[in-house]
Amino acid sequence: MRVFSGDAALRFWRNDRVVVIGRHQCAALEVDATALRGLGVRLTRRFTGGGAVYHDLGNINYALVARRGLGGARRVVELFRIVGEAVAEALGSLGARGAYYRALNDVEINGLKVSGLAGMTMQDRIFVHGALLVGSDLAVLGKVLRVSREKLSDKRFVASRRKRVVTLEEALGRRVAPREVYKAISDALAEKLGLGTEEDNPSGAELREAIRLYREKYSRPSWNLRYIGFVETMLSREELEALRWAAQPSPEQDEIVKEIEESLAG
Protein backbone atom coordinates (compact mmCIF):
# COMPACT_ATOMS: atom_id res chain seq x y z
CA MET A 1 0.00 0.00 0.00
CA ARG A 2 1.23 3.52 -0.78
CA VAL A 3 -0.41 6.44 1.00
CA PHE A 4 -0.28 9.93 -0.47
CA SER A 5 -1.79 12.26 2.12
CA GLY A 6 -5.05 13.04 3.84
CA ASP A 7 -6.50 13.89 0.43
CA ALA A 8 -5.88 10.51 -1.23
CA ALA A 9 -4.75 6.94 -0.65
CA LEU A 10 -3.46 4.52 -3.26
CA ARG A 11 -3.38 0.78 -2.62
CA PHE A 12 -1.95 -2.18 -4.53
CA TRP A 13 -2.75 -5.85 -4.10
CA ARG A 14 -2.84 -9.17 -5.95
CA ASN A 15 -5.31 -12.07 -5.94
CA ASP A 16 -4.65 -15.68 -6.85
CA ARG A 17 -6.92 -17.35 -9.45
CA VAL A 18 -10.32 -15.71 -9.07
CA VAL A 19 -12.94 -14.21 -11.37
CA VAL A 20 -14.27 -10.90 -10.04
CA ILE A 21 -17.65 -9.86 -11.42
CA GLY A 22 -19.26 -6.42 -11.29
CA ARG A 23 -21.91 -5.43 -8.77
CA HIS A 24 -24.80 -5.71 -11.23
CA GLN A 25 -23.74 -8.87 -13.07
CA CYS A 26 -25.17 -12.37 -13.00
CA ALA A 27 -22.36 -14.89 -12.56
CA ALA A 28 -23.97 -17.43 -14.90
CA LEU A 29 -23.71 -14.95 -17.79
CA GLU A 30 -20.05 -14.22 -17.21
CA VAL A 31 -18.21 -17.46 -16.47
CA ASP A 32 -17.92 -21.02 -17.65
CA ALA A 33 -18.78 -22.63 -14.32
CA THR A 34 -17.39 -26.08 -15.11
CA ALA A 35 -14.12 -24.52 -16.32
CA LEU A 36 -13.90 -22.56 -13.06
CA ARG A 37 -14.17 -25.70 -10.97
CA GLY A 38 -11.93 -27.77 -13.22
CA LEU A 39 -9.17 -25.16 -13.09
CA GLY A 40 -9.61 -24.36 -9.39
CA VAL A 41 -10.65 -20.74 -9.98
CA ARG A 42 -12.92 -19.05 -7.43
CA LEU A 43 -15.59 -16.39 -7.96
CA THR A 44 -16.40 -13.19 -6.08
CA ARG A 45 -18.45 -10.03 -6.63
CA ARG A 46 -17.12 -6.52 -6.06
CA PHE A 47 -19.16 -3.51 -4.90
CA THR A 48 -18.47 -1.41 -8.01
CA GLY A 49 -20.00 -1.86 -11.46
CA GLY A 50 -18.39 -2.87 -14.73
CA GLY A 51 -17.46 -6.18 -16.26
CA ALA A 52 -15.98 -9.48 -15.18
CA VAL A 53 -12.20 -9.84 -14.90
CA TYR A 54 -9.83 -12.73 -14.22
CA HIS A 55 -7.19 -12.27 -11.54
CA ASP A 56 -4.11 -14.33 -10.81
CA LEU A 57 -0.72 -13.46 -9.32
CA GLY A 58 0.29 -12.05 -12.71
CA ASN A 59 -2.37 -9.36 -12.30
CA ILE A 60 -1.86 -6.20 -10.22
CA ASN A 61 -4.83 -4.36 -8.74
CA TYR A 62 -4.67 -0.68 -7.85
CA ALA A 63 -7.22 1.49 -6.08
CA LEU A 64 -7.31 5.23 -5.47
CA VAL A 65 -9.70 6.95 -3.07
CA ALA A 66 -9.45 10.73 -3.34
CA ARG A 67 -11.08 13.80 -1.91
CA ARG A 68 -13.76 15.01 -4.28
CA GLY A 69 -12.30 17.91 -6.25
CA LEU A 70 -8.67 16.75 -6.00
CA GLY A 71 -7.00 17.30 -9.34
CA GLY A 72 -10.21 18.94 -10.52
CA ALA A 73 -12.13 15.63 -10.43
CA ARG A 74 -15.65 15.95 -9.04
CA ARG A 75 -17.15 12.96 -10.88
CA VAL A 76 -15.93 9.40 -11.24
CA VAL A 77 -15.46 9.80 -15.02
CA GLU A 78 -13.08 12.70 -14.37
CA LEU A 79 -11.00 10.60 -12.00
CA PHE A 80 -11.06 7.79 -14.59
CA ARG A 81 -9.19 10.13 -16.93
CA ILE A 82 -6.61 11.15 -14.32
CA VAL A 83 -5.93 7.59 -13.20
CA GLY A 84 -6.05 6.17 -16.73
CA GLU A 85 -3.59 8.72 -18.06
CA ALA A 86 -1.29 8.14 -15.07
CA VAL A 87 -1.32 4.37 -15.59
CA ALA A 88 -0.57 4.85 -19.31
CA GLU A 89 2.32 7.16 -18.45
CA ALA A 90 3.59 4.64 -15.89
CA LEU A 91 3.57 1.87 -18.50
CA GLY A 92 5.40 4.17 -20.89
CA SER A 93 8.06 4.81 -18.25
CA LEU A 94 8.58 1.04 -18.02
CA GLY A 95 9.17 0.89 -21.77
CA ALA A 96 5.72 0.15 -23.18
CA ARG A 97 5.43 2.03 -26.45
CA GLY A 98 1.95 2.95 -27.58
CA ALA A 99 0.34 2.97 -24.11
CA TYR A 100 -2.62 5.34 -23.79
CA TYR A 101 -5.86 5.94 -21.92
CA ARG A 102 -9.06 5.31 -23.90
CA ALA A 103 -12.22 6.87 -22.51
CA LEU A 104 -14.31 5.81 -20.73
CA ASN A 105 -12.31 3.35 -18.63
CA ASP A 106 -9.60 1.44 -20.53
CA VAL A 107 -5.84 1.59 -20.82
CA GLU A 108 -4.48 0.09 -24.03
CA ILE A 109 -1.15 -0.71 -25.64
CA ASN A 110 -1.31 -0.42 -29.43
CA GLY A 111 -5.04 -1.11 -29.48
CA LEU A 112 -4.97 -4.03 -27.04
CA LYS A 113 -6.50 -3.68 -23.58
CA VAL A 114 -4.06 -4.03 -20.69
CA SER A 115 -6.12 -2.48 -17.89
CA GLY A 116 -9.72 -1.54 -17.13
CA LEU A 117 -11.15 0.85 -14.54
CA ALA A 118 -14.28 0.90 -12.40
CA GLY A 119 -15.38 3.18 -9.58
CA MET A 120 -18.02 5.11 -7.74
CA THR A 121 -18.66 8.58 -6.33
CA MET A 122 -19.36 8.95 -2.63
CA GLN A 123 -20.46 12.02 -0.69
CA ASP A 124 -17.05 13.64 -0.38
CA ARG A 125 -14.78 11.03 -1.98
CA ILE A 126 -14.30 9.33 -5.33
CA PHE A 127 -13.12 5.74 -5.55
CA VAL A 128 -11.47 4.33 -8.69
CA HIS A 129 -9.79 0.96 -9.06
CA GLY A 130 -8.29 -1.04 -11.88
CA ALA A 131 -6.80 -4.39 -12.82
CA LEU A 132 -3.53 -4.44 -14.78
CA LEU A 133 -2.51 -7.50 -16.80
CA VAL A 134 1.19 -7.77 -16.03
CA GLY A 135 1.90 -11.47 -16.58
CA SER A 136 -1.52 -13.09 -16.26
CA ASP A 137 -2.25 -16.48 -17.81
CA LEU A 138 -4.43 -15.43 -20.74
CA ALA A 139 -5.15 -19.06 -21.63
CA VAL A 140 -6.98 -19.53 -18.33
CA LEU A 141 -8.69 -16.15 -18.76
CA GLY A 142 -10.05 -17.30 -22.11
CA LYS A 143 -11.42 -20.52 -20.63
CA VAL A 144 -13.19 -19.15 -17.57
CA LEU A 145 -14.69 -15.94 -19.00
CA ARG A 146 -17.27 -16.14 -21.73
CA VAL A 147 -19.72 -14.14 -23.77
CA SER A 148 -23.27 -14.83 -22.58
CA ARG A 149 -25.08 -17.67 -24.23
CA GLU A 150 -28.21 -16.64 -26.16
CA LYS A 151 -30.47 -18.63 -23.87
CA LEU A 152 -29.18 -16.70 -20.84
CA SER A 153 -29.28 -13.20 -22.32
CA ASP A 154 -31.25 -10.79 -20.16
CA LYS A 155 -31.14 -6.98 -20.41
CA ARG A 156 -31.59 -6.64 -16.65
CA PHE A 157 -27.95 -7.60 -16.17
CA VAL A 158 -24.71 -5.95 -17.23
CA ALA A 159 -22.84 -8.21 -19.66
CA SER A 160 -19.09 -7.87 -20.17
CA ARG A 161 -17.81 -6.69 -23.52
CA ARG A 162 -14.86 -8.87 -24.45
CA LYS A 163 -11.89 -7.09 -25.96
CA ARG A 164 -8.59 -8.33 -27.25
CA VAL A 165 -6.04 -8.06 -24.47
CA VAL A 166 -2.30 -8.06 -23.95
CA THR A 167 -0.11 -8.38 -20.87
CA LEU A 168 2.54 -5.85 -19.98
CA GLU A 169 5.18 -8.57 -20.12
CA GLU A 170 4.12 -9.49 -23.66
CA ALA A 171 4.35 -5.85 -24.70
CA LEU A 172 7.79 -5.39 -23.14
CA GLY A 173 9.21 -8.82 -23.98
CA ARG A 174 10.53 -9.26 -20.43
CA ARG A 175 9.49 -10.15 -16.91
CA VAL A 176 8.17 -7.31 -14.77
CA ALA A 177 8.49 -7.26 -10.98
CA PRO A 178 5.42 -6.05 -9.04
CA ARG A 179 7.40 -3.33 -7.30
CA GLU A 180 8.36 -1.84 -10.67
CA VAL A 181 4.67 -1.34 -11.37
CA TYR A 182 3.89 -0.06 -7.86
CA LYS A 183 6.57 2.63 -8.11
CA ALA A 184 5.75 3.65 -11.68
CA ILE A 185 2.02 4.13 -10.98
CA SER A 186 2.65 5.81 -7.61
CA ASP A 187 5.09 8.28 -9.14
CA ALA A 188 2.84 9.08 -12.10
CA LEU A 189 -0.23 9.68 -9.91
CA ALA A 190 1.73 11.68 -7.36
CA GLU A 191 2.93 14.00 -10.11
CA LYS A 192 -0.57 14.43 -11.58
CA LEU A 193 -2.18 15.11 -8.21
CA GLY A 194 0.69 17.14 -6.75
CA LEU A 195 1.13 14.81 -3.77
CA GLY A 196 4.08 13.18 -2.07
CA THR A 197 4.22 9.44 -1.41
CA GLU A 198 4.67 7.64 1.87
CA GLU A 199 4.72 3.86 1.76
CA ASP A 200 2.85 2.06 4.51
CA ASN A 201 0.94 -1.14 5.32
CA PRO A 202 -2.74 -1.53 6.29
CA SER A 203 -3.45 -0.60 9.89
CA GLY A 204 -4.95 -3.00 12.43
CA ALA A 205 -8.28 -1.19 12.15
CA GLU A 206 -8.27 -1.58 8.37
CA LEU A 207 -7.46 -5.28 8.62
CA ARG A 208 -10.25 -5.85 11.14
CA GLU A 209 -12.73 -4.08 8.86
CA ALA A 210 -11.51 -6.12 5.88
CA ILE A 211 -12.01 -9.36 7.82
CA ARG A 212 -15.49 -8.28 8.88
CA LEU A 213 -16.45 -7.58 5.28
CA TYR A 214 -14.93 -10.88 4.18
CA ARG A 215 -16.88 -12.84 6.81
CA GLU A 216 -20.19 -11.02 6.40
CA LYS A 217 -20.26 -10.37 2.67
CA TYR A 218 -17.54 -11.31 0.21
CA SER A 219 -17.12 -14.93 1.26
CA ARG A 220 -20.85 -15.66 1.06
CA PRO A 221 -22.59 -17.26 -1.94
CA SER A 222 -25.65 -15.11 -1.17
CA TRP A 223 -23.59 -12.09 -2.32
CA ASN A 224 -21.41 -13.71 -4.96
CA LEU A 225 -24.33 -15.52 -6.64
CA ARG A 226 -26.81 -12.68 -6.36
CA TYR A 227 -29.34 -12.75 -9.26
CA ILE A 228 -28.73 -16.45 -9.91
CA GLY A 229 -32.38 -17.17 -9.17
CA PHE A 230 -33.40 -15.41 -12.38
CA VAL A 231 -31.61 -18.00 -14.54
CA GLU A 232 -31.36 -21.03 -12.25
CA THR A 233 -33.86 -23.10 -14.24
CA MET A 234 -31.77 -22.61 -17.39
CA LEU A 235 -28.63 -24.11 -15.83
CA SER A 236 -27.65 -27.74 -15.57
CA ARG A 237 -27.12 -29.38 -12.20
CA GLU A 238 -23.40 -29.55 -12.94
CA GLU A 239 -23.25 -25.81 -13.66
CA LEU A 240 -25.14 -24.92 -10.47
CA GLU A 241 -22.91 -27.12 -8.33
CA ALA A 242 -19.80 -25.63 -9.93
CA LEU A 243 -21.02 -22.07 -9.32
CA ARG A 244 -21.82 -22.82 -5.69
CA TRP A 245 -18.36 -24.33 -5.27
CA ALA A 246 -16.65 -21.33 -6.89
CA ALA A 247 -18.62 -18.77 -4.86
CA GLN A 248 -17.19 -20.05 -1.57
CA PRO A 249 -13.68 -19.26 -0.32
CA SER A 250 -11.02 -21.91 -0.58
CA PRO A 251 -9.64 -23.55 2.59
CA GLU A 252 -6.38 -21.72 1.89
CA GLN A 253 -8.18 -18.36 1.88
CA ASP A 254 -9.88 -19.12 5.18
CA GLU A 255 -6.56 -20.17 6.69
CA ILE A 256 -4.94 -16.87 5.67
CA VAL A 257 -7.79 -14.91 7.23
CA LYS A 258 -7.49 -16.93 10.45
CA GLU A 259 -3.75 -16.23 10.60
CA ILE A 260 -4.38 -12.50 10.25
CA GLU A 261 -7.05 -12.63 12.97
CA GLU A 262 -4.63 -14.44 15.29
CA SER A 263 -1.87 -11.90 14.63
CA LEU A 264 -4.25 -9.03 15.42
CA ALA A 265 -5.40 -10.74 18.61
CA GLY A 266 -1.81 -11.29 19.73
mmCIF file of C-alpha atoms in Angstrom:
data_model
loop_
_atom_site.group_PDB
_atom_site.id
_atom_site.type_symbol
_atom_site.label_atom_id
_atom_site.label_comp_id
_atom_site.label_asym_id
_atom_site.label_seq_id
_atom_site.Cartn_x
_atom_site.Cartn_y
_atom_site.Cartn_z
ATOM 1 C CA MET A 1 0.000 0.000 0.000
ATOM 2 C CA ARG A 2 1.226 3.521 -0.779
ATOM 3 C CA VAL A 3 -0.406 6.440 1.004
ATOM 4 C CA PHE A 4 -0.283 9.934 -0.474
ATOM 5 C CA SER A 5 -1.791 12.264 2.124
ATOM 6 C CA GLY A 6 -5.049 13.040 3.844
ATOM 7 C CA ASP A 7 -6.501 13.886 0.434
ATOM 8 C CA ALA A 8 -5.883 10.512 -1.228
ATOM 9 C CA ALA A 9 -4.754 6.943 -0.654
ATOM 10 C CA LEU A 10 -3.457 4.519 -3.262
ATOM 11 C CA ARG A 11 -3.376 0.777 -2.615
ATOM 12 C CA PHE A 12 -1.947 -2.176 -4.535
ATOM 13 C CA TRP A 13 -2.749 -5.850 -4.103
ATOM 14 C CA ARG A 14 -2.841 -9.174 -5.952
ATOM 15 C CA ASN A 15 -5.312 -12.067 -5.937
ATOM 16 C CA ASP A 16 -4.655 -15.684 -6.852
ATOM 17 C CA ARG A 17 -6.920 -17.351 -9.450
ATOM 18 C CA VAL A 18 -10.319 -15.713 -9.065
ATOM 19 C CA VAL A 19 -12.937 -14.208 -11.366
ATOM 20 C CA VAL A 20 -14.268 -10.901 -10.036
ATOM 21 C CA ILE A 21 -17.647 -9.860 -11.416
ATOM 22 C CA GLY A 22 -19.265 -6.425 -11.285
ATOM 23 C CA ARG A 23 -21.911 -5.432 -8.768
ATOM 24 C CA HIS A 24 -24.803 -5.714 -11.232
ATOM 25 C CA GLN A 25 -23.736 -8.865 -13.069
ATOM 26 C CA CYS A 26 -25.174 -12.369 -13.000
ATOM 27 C CA ALA A 27 -22.357 -14.893 -12.559
ATOM 28 C CA ALA A 28 -23.968 -17.433 -14.898
ATOM 29 C CA LEU A 29 -23.714 -14.949 -17.786
ATOM 30 C CA GLU A 30 -20.052 -14.224 -17.214
ATOM 31 C CA VAL A 31 -18.211 -17.462 -16.469
ATOM 32 C CA ASP A 32 -17.915 -21.020 -17.648
ATOM 33 C CA ALA A 33 -18.781 -22.628 -14.316
ATOM 34 C CA THR A 34 -17.395 -26.080 -15.114
ATOM 35 C CA ALA A 35 -14.124 -24.523 -16.321
ATOM 36 C CA LEU A 36 -13.896 -22.564 -13.057
ATOM 37 C CA ARG A 37 -14.174 -25.701 -10.971
ATOM 38 C CA GLY A 38 -11.926 -27.767 -13.223
ATOM 39 C CA LEU A 39 -9.170 -25.161 -13.092
ATOM 40 C CA GLY A 40 -9.613 -24.362 -9.390
ATOM 41 C CA VAL A 41 -10.651 -20.742 -9.983
ATOM 42 C CA ARG A 42 -12.917 -19.053 -7.434
ATOM 43 C CA LEU A 43 -15.586 -16.387 -7.956
ATOM 44 C CA THR A 44 -16.403 -13.194 -6.082
ATOM 45 C CA ARG A 45 -18.451 -10.027 -6.630
ATOM 46 C CA ARG A 46 -17.124 -6.515 -6.056
ATOM 47 C CA PHE A 47 -19.160 -3.510 -4.895
ATOM 48 C CA THR A 48 -18.470 -1.406 -8.012
ATOM 49 C CA GLY A 49 -20.001 -1.855 -11.459
ATOM 50 C CA GLY A 50 -18.386 -2.869 -14.725
ATOM 51 C CA GLY A 51 -17.461 -6.183 -16.259
ATOM 52 C CA ALA A 52 -15.979 -9.484 -15.176
ATOM 53 C CA VAL A 53 -12.195 -9.840 -14.901
ATOM 54 C CA TYR A 54 -9.830 -12.731 -14.218
ATOM 55 C CA HIS A 55 -7.186 -12.272 -11.539
ATOM 56 C CA ASP A 56 -4.107 -14.332 -10.806
ATOM 57 C CA LEU A 57 -0.721 -13.464 -9.322
ATOM 58 C CA GLY A 58 0.287 -12.049 -12.705
ATOM 59 C CA ASN A 59 -2.372 -9.361 -12.299
ATOM 60 C CA ILE A 60 -1.863 -6.204 -10.220
ATOM 61 C CA ASN A 61 -4.828 -4.361 -8.744
ATOM 62 C CA TYR A 62 -4.667 -0.684 -7.851
ATOM 63 C CA ALA A 63 -7.222 1.491 -6.085
ATOM 64 C CA LEU A 64 -7.314 5.234 -5.465
ATOM 65 C CA VAL A 65 -9.698 6.945 -3.066
ATOM 66 C CA ALA A 66 -9.452 10.729 -3.339
ATOM 67 C CA ARG A 67 -11.079 13.802 -1.911
ATOM 68 C CA ARG A 68 -13.762 15.012 -4.283
ATOM 69 C CA GLY A 69 -12.298 17.907 -6.250
ATOM 70 C CA LEU A 70 -8.674 16.746 -5.996
ATOM 71 C CA GLY A 71 -6.997 17.298 -9.337
ATOM 72 C CA GLY A 72 -10.214 18.941 -10.524
ATOM 73 C CA ALA A 73 -12.130 15.634 -10.432
ATOM 74 C CA ARG A 74 -15.647 15.945 -9.037
ATOM 75 C CA ARG A 75 -17.147 12.962 -10.876
ATOM 76 C CA VAL A 76 -15.930 9.404 -11.244
ATOM 77 C CA VAL A 77 -15.458 9.804 -15.016
ATOM 78 C CA GLU A 78 -13.083 12.701 -14.374
ATOM 79 C CA LEU A 79 -11.001 10.605 -12.003
ATOM 80 C CA PHE A 80 -11.061 7.791 -14.589
ATOM 81 C CA ARG A 81 -9.191 10.135 -16.930
ATOM 82 C CA ILE A 82 -6.607 11.152 -14.324
ATOM 83 C CA VAL A 83 -5.927 7.588 -13.204
ATOM 84 C CA GLY A 84 -6.055 6.165 -16.731
ATOM 85 C CA GLU A 85 -3.592 8.723 -18.056
ATOM 86 C CA ALA A 86 -1.290 8.145 -15.070
ATOM 87 C CA VAL A 87 -1.319 4.370 -15.594
ATOM 88 C CA ALA A 88 -0.573 4.847 -19.310
ATOM 89 C CA GLU A 89 2.325 7.163 -18.452
ATOM 90 C CA ALA A 90 3.586 4.640 -15.887
ATOM 91 C CA LEU A 91 3.566 1.868 -18.497
ATOM 92 C CA GLY A 92 5.403 4.170 -20.892
ATOM 93 C CA SER A 93 8.064 4.812 -18.252
ATOM 94 C CA LEU A 94 8.583 1.045 -18.022
ATOM 95 C CA GLY A 95 9.175 0.893 -21.771
ATOM 96 C CA ALA A 96 5.718 0.148 -23.176
ATOM 97 C CA ARG A 97 5.429 2.033 -26.447
ATOM 98 C CA GLY A 98 1.953 2.954 -27.583
ATOM 99 C CA ALA A 99 0.341 2.972 -24.109
ATOM 100 C CA TYR A 100 -2.616 5.337 -23.789
ATOM 101 C CA TYR A 101 -5.863 5.939 -21.923
ATOM 102 C CA ARG A 102 -9.065 5.311 -23.898
ATOM 103 C CA ALA A 103 -12.219 6.867 -22.512
ATOM 104 C CA LEU A 104 -14.306 5.805 -20.728
ATOM 105 C CA ASN A 105 -12.308 3.348 -18.632
ATOM 106 C CA ASP A 106 -9.604 1.441 -20.526
ATOM 107 C CA VAL A 107 -5.839 1.593 -20.822
ATOM 108 C CA GLU A 108 -4.477 0.090 -24.034
ATOM 109 C CA ILE A 109 -1.153 -0.709 -25.643
ATOM 110 C CA ASN A 110 -1.305 -0.415 -29.433
ATOM 111 C CA GLY A 111 -5.037 -1.107 -29.482
ATOM 112 C CA LEU A 112 -4.966 -4.031 -27.045
ATOM 113 C CA LYS A 113 -6.500 -3.678 -23.579
ATOM 114 C CA VAL A 114 -4.062 -4.026 -20.693
ATOM 115 C CA SER A 115 -6.119 -2.476 -17.886
ATOM 116 C CA GLY A 116 -9.716 -1.540 -17.127
ATOM 117 C CA LEU A 117 -11.149 0.849 -14.541
ATOM 118 C CA ALA A 118 -14.282 0.903 -12.401
ATOM 119 C CA GLY A 119 -15.378 3.178 -9.582
ATOM 120 C CA MET A 120 -18.020 5.111 -7.737
ATOM 121 C CA THR A 121 -18.662 8.584 -6.328
ATOM 122 C CA MET A 122 -19.362 8.955 -2.628
ATOM 123 C CA GLN A 123 -20.464 12.020 -0.690
ATOM 124 C CA ASP A 124 -17.053 13.641 -0.383
ATOM 125 C CA ARG A 125 -14.781 11.028 -1.981
ATOM 126 C CA ILE A 126 -14.304 9.329 -5.328
ATOM 127 C CA PHE A 127 -13.125 5.738 -5.551
ATOM 128 C CA VAL A 128 -11.470 4.333 -8.695
ATOM 129 C CA HIS A 129 -9.794 0.961 -9.061
ATOM 130 C CA GLY A 130 -8.290 -1.042 -11.884
ATOM 131 C CA ALA A 131 -6.795 -4.390 -12.825
ATOM 132 C CA LEU A 132 -3.526 -4.437 -14.775
ATOM 133 C CA LEU A 133 -2.512 -7.501 -16.799
ATOM 134 C CA VAL A 134 1.190 -7.765 -16.033
ATOM 135 C CA GLY A 135 1.903 -11.468 -16.584
ATOM 136 C CA SER A 136 -1.518 -13.093 -16.257
ATOM 137 C CA ASP A 137 -2.255 -16.483 -17.807
ATOM 138 C CA LEU A 138 -4.430 -15.431 -20.740
ATOM 139 C CA ALA A 139 -5.150 -19.056 -21.633
ATOM 140 C CA VAL A 140 -6.977 -19.533 -18.328
ATOM 141 C CA LEU A 141 -8.685 -16.151 -18.765
ATOM 142 C CA GLY A 142 -10.045 -17.301 -22.114
ATOM 143 C CA LYS A 143 -11.420 -20.517 -20.635
ATOM 144 C CA VAL A 144 -13.189 -19.148 -17.566
ATOM 145 C CA LEU A 145 -14.692 -15.941 -19.000
ATOM 146 C CA ARG A 146 -17.274 -16.135 -21.730
ATOM 147 C CA VAL A 147 -19.722 -14.139 -23.766
ATOM 148 C CA SER A 148 -23.266 -14.825 -22.576
ATOM 149 C CA ARG A 149 -25.082 -17.667 -24.235
ATOM 150 C CA GLU A 150 -28.206 -16.640 -26.156
ATOM 151 C CA LYS A 151 -30.470 -18.626 -23.871
ATOM 152 C CA LEU A 152 -29.180 -16.701 -20.840
ATOM 153 C CA SER A 153 -29.283 -13.198 -22.315
ATOM 154 C CA ASP A 154 -31.254 -10.786 -20.162
ATOM 155 C CA LYS A 155 -31.138 -6.983 -20.414
ATOM 156 C CA ARG A 156 -31.589 -6.644 -16.654
ATOM 157 C CA PHE A 157 -27.947 -7.603 -16.165
ATOM 158 C CA VAL A 158 -24.708 -5.951 -17.230
ATOM 159 C CA ALA A 159 -22.839 -8.206 -19.659
ATOM 160 C CA SER A 160 -19.090 -7.870 -20.168
ATOM 161 C CA ARG A 161 -17.805 -6.690 -23.520
ATOM 162 C CA ARG A 162 -14.861 -8.869 -24.445
ATOM 163 C CA LYS A 163 -11.890 -7.090 -25.963
ATOM 164 C CA ARG A 164 -8.586 -8.333 -27.255
ATOM 165 C CA VAL A 165 -6.040 -8.056 -24.475
ATOM 166 C CA VAL A 166 -2.297 -8.065 -23.948
ATOM 167 C CA THR A 167 -0.114 -8.383 -20.867
ATOM 168 C CA LEU A 168 2.544 -5.845 -19.984
ATOM 169 C CA GLU A 169 5.177 -8.568 -20.122
ATOM 170 C CA GLU A 170 4.123 -9.493 -23.658
ATOM 171 C CA ALA A 171 4.346 -5.845 -24.703
ATOM 172 C CA LEU A 172 7.794 -5.394 -23.138
ATOM 173 C CA GLY A 173 9.205 -8.819 -23.975
ATOM 174 C CA ARG A 174 10.531 -9.264 -20.427
ATOM 175 C CA ARG A 175 9.492 -10.148 -16.905
ATOM 176 C CA VAL A 176 8.171 -7.311 -14.772
ATOM 177 C CA ALA A 177 8.493 -7.264 -10.978
ATOM 178 C CA PRO A 178 5.419 -6.046 -9.045
ATOM 179 C CA ARG A 179 7.401 -3.329 -7.301
ATOM 180 C CA GLU A 180 8.355 -1.842 -10.668
ATOM 181 C CA VAL A 181 4.674 -1.342 -11.368
ATOM 182 C CA TYR A 182 3.888 -0.063 -7.861
ATOM 183 C CA LYS A 183 6.569 2.630 -8.112
ATOM 184 C CA ALA A 184 5.753 3.655 -11.676
ATOM 185 C CA ILE A 185 2.024 4.132 -10.983
ATOM 186 C CA SER A 186 2.646 5.809 -7.614
ATOM 187 C CA ASP A 187 5.095 8.276 -9.137
ATOM 188 C CA ALA A 188 2.837 9.081 -12.101
ATOM 189 C CA LEU A 189 -0.231 9.678 -9.908
ATOM 190 C CA ALA A 190 1.733 11.684 -7.359
ATOM 191 C CA GLU A 191 2.926 14.005 -10.111
ATOM 192 C CA LYS A 192 -0.568 14.433 -11.584
ATOM 193 C CA LEU A 193 -2.176 15.115 -8.209
ATOM 194 C CA GLY A 194 0.690 17.143 -6.745
ATOM 195 C CA LEU A 195 1.133 14.814 -3.774
ATOM 196 C CA GLY A 196 4.079 13.176 -2.067
ATOM 197 C CA THR A 197 4.219 9.441 -1.414
ATOM 198 C CA GLU A 198 4.675 7.639 1.871
ATOM 199 C CA GLU A 199 4.723 3.862 1.758
ATOM 200 C CA ASP A 200 2.851 2.059 4.509
ATOM 201 C CA ASN A 201 0.938 -1.145 5.319
ATOM 202 C CA PRO A 202 -2.740 -1.532 6.294
ATOM 203 C CA SER A 203 -3.448 -0.601 9.894
ATOM 204 C CA GLY A 204 -4.947 -2.995 12.428
ATOM 205 C CA ALA A 205 -8.281 -1.194 12.151
ATOM 206 C CA GLU A 206 -8.266 -1.576 8.367
ATOM 207 C CA LEU A 207 -7.457 -5.278 8.621
ATOM 208 C CA ARG A 208 -10.248 -5.853 11.141
ATOM 209 C CA GLU A 209 -12.726 -4.079 8.863
ATOM 210 C CA ALA A 210 -11.511 -6.119 5.876
ATOM 211 C CA ILE A 211 -12.008 -9.355 7.818
ATOM 212 C CA ARG A 212 -15.489 -8.283 8.884
ATOM 213 C CA LEU A 213 -16.448 -7.579 5.276
ATOM 214 C CA TYR A 214 -14.929 -10.877 4.183
ATOM 215 C CA ARG A 215 -16.880 -12.844 6.807
ATOM 216 C CA GLU A 216 -20.190 -11.016 6.402
ATOM 217 C CA LYS A 217 -20.263 -10.375 2.674
ATOM 218 C CA TYR A 218 -17.542 -11.307 0.207
ATOM 219 C CA SER A 219 -17.118 -14.931 1.258
ATOM 220 C CA ARG A 220 -20.845 -15.657 1.064
ATOM 221 C CA PRO A 221 -22.595 -17.264 -1.935
ATOM 222 C CA SER A 222 -25.651 -15.108 -1.173
ATOM 223 C CA TRP A 223 -23.594 -12.086 -2.315
ATOM 224 C CA ASN A 224 -21.413 -13.709 -4.959
ATOM 225 C CA LEU A 225 -24.331 -15.521 -6.643
ATOM 226 C CA ARG A 226 -26.811 -12.679 -6.359
ATOM 227 C CA TYR A 227 -29.340 -12.751 -9.256
ATOM 228 C CA ILE A 228 -28.727 -16.452 -9.915
ATOM 229 C CA GLY A 229 -32.382 -17.172 -9.167
ATOM 230 C CA PHE A 230 -33.403 -15.409 -12.384
ATOM 231 C CA VAL A 231 -31.610 -17.998 -14.545
ATOM 232 C CA GLU A 232 -31.357 -21.027 -12.255
ATOM 233 C CA THR A 233 -33.858 -23.100 -14.243
ATOM 234 C CA MET A 234 -31.768 -22.608 -17.386
ATOM 235 C CA LEU A 235 -28.632 -24.106 -15.833
ATOM 236 C CA SER A 236 -27.646 -27.737 -15.574
ATOM 237 C CA ARG A 237 -27.122 -29.379 -12.197
ATOM 238 C CA GLU A 238 -23.402 -29.547 -12.935
ATOM 239 C CA GLU A 239 -23.253 -25.809 -13.656
ATOM 240 C CA LEU A 240 -25.138 -24.924 -10.471
ATOM 241 C CA GLU A 241 -22.909 -27.121 -8.325
ATOM 242 C CA ALA A 242 -19.802 -25.632 -9.927
ATOM 243 C CA LEU A 243 -21.017 -22.070 -9.322
ATOM 244 C CA ARG A 244 -21.816 -22.819 -5.686
ATOM 245 C CA TRP A 245 -18.358 -24.328 -5.270
ATOM 246 C CA ALA A 246 -16.648 -21.335 -6.886
ATOM 247 C CA ALA A 247 -18.623 -18.768 -4.865
ATOM 248 C CA GLN A 248 -17.186 -20.049 -1.571
ATOM 249 C CA PRO A 249 -13.683 -19.256 -0.319
ATOM 250 C CA SER A 250 -11.020 -21.912 -0.585
ATOM 251 C CA PRO A 251 -9.641 -23.552 2.588
ATOM 252 C CA GLU A 252 -6.376 -21.721 1.886
ATOM 253 C CA GLN A 253 -8.177 -18.364 1.881
ATOM 254 C CA ASP A 254 -9.883 -19.117 5.183
ATOM 255 C CA GLU A 255 -6.564 -20.169 6.692
ATOM 256 C CA ILE A 256 -4.935 -16.873 5.669
ATOM 257 C CA VAL A 257 -7.790 -14.909 7.235
ATOM 258 C CA LYS A 258 -7.490 -16.931 10.450
ATOM 259 C CA GLU A 259 -3.753 -16.231 10.604
ATOM 260 C CA ILE A 260 -4.379 -12.495 10.253
ATOM 261 C CA GLU A 261 -7.049 -12.630 12.970
ATOM 262 C CA GLU A 262 -4.632 -14.438 15.291
ATOM 263 C CA SER A 263 -1.873 -11.903 14.626
ATOM 264 C CA LEU A 264 -4.250 -9.033 15.421
ATOM 265 C CA ALA A 265 -5.400 -10.738 18.611
ATOM 266 C CA GLY A 266 -1.814 -11.286 19.726
#
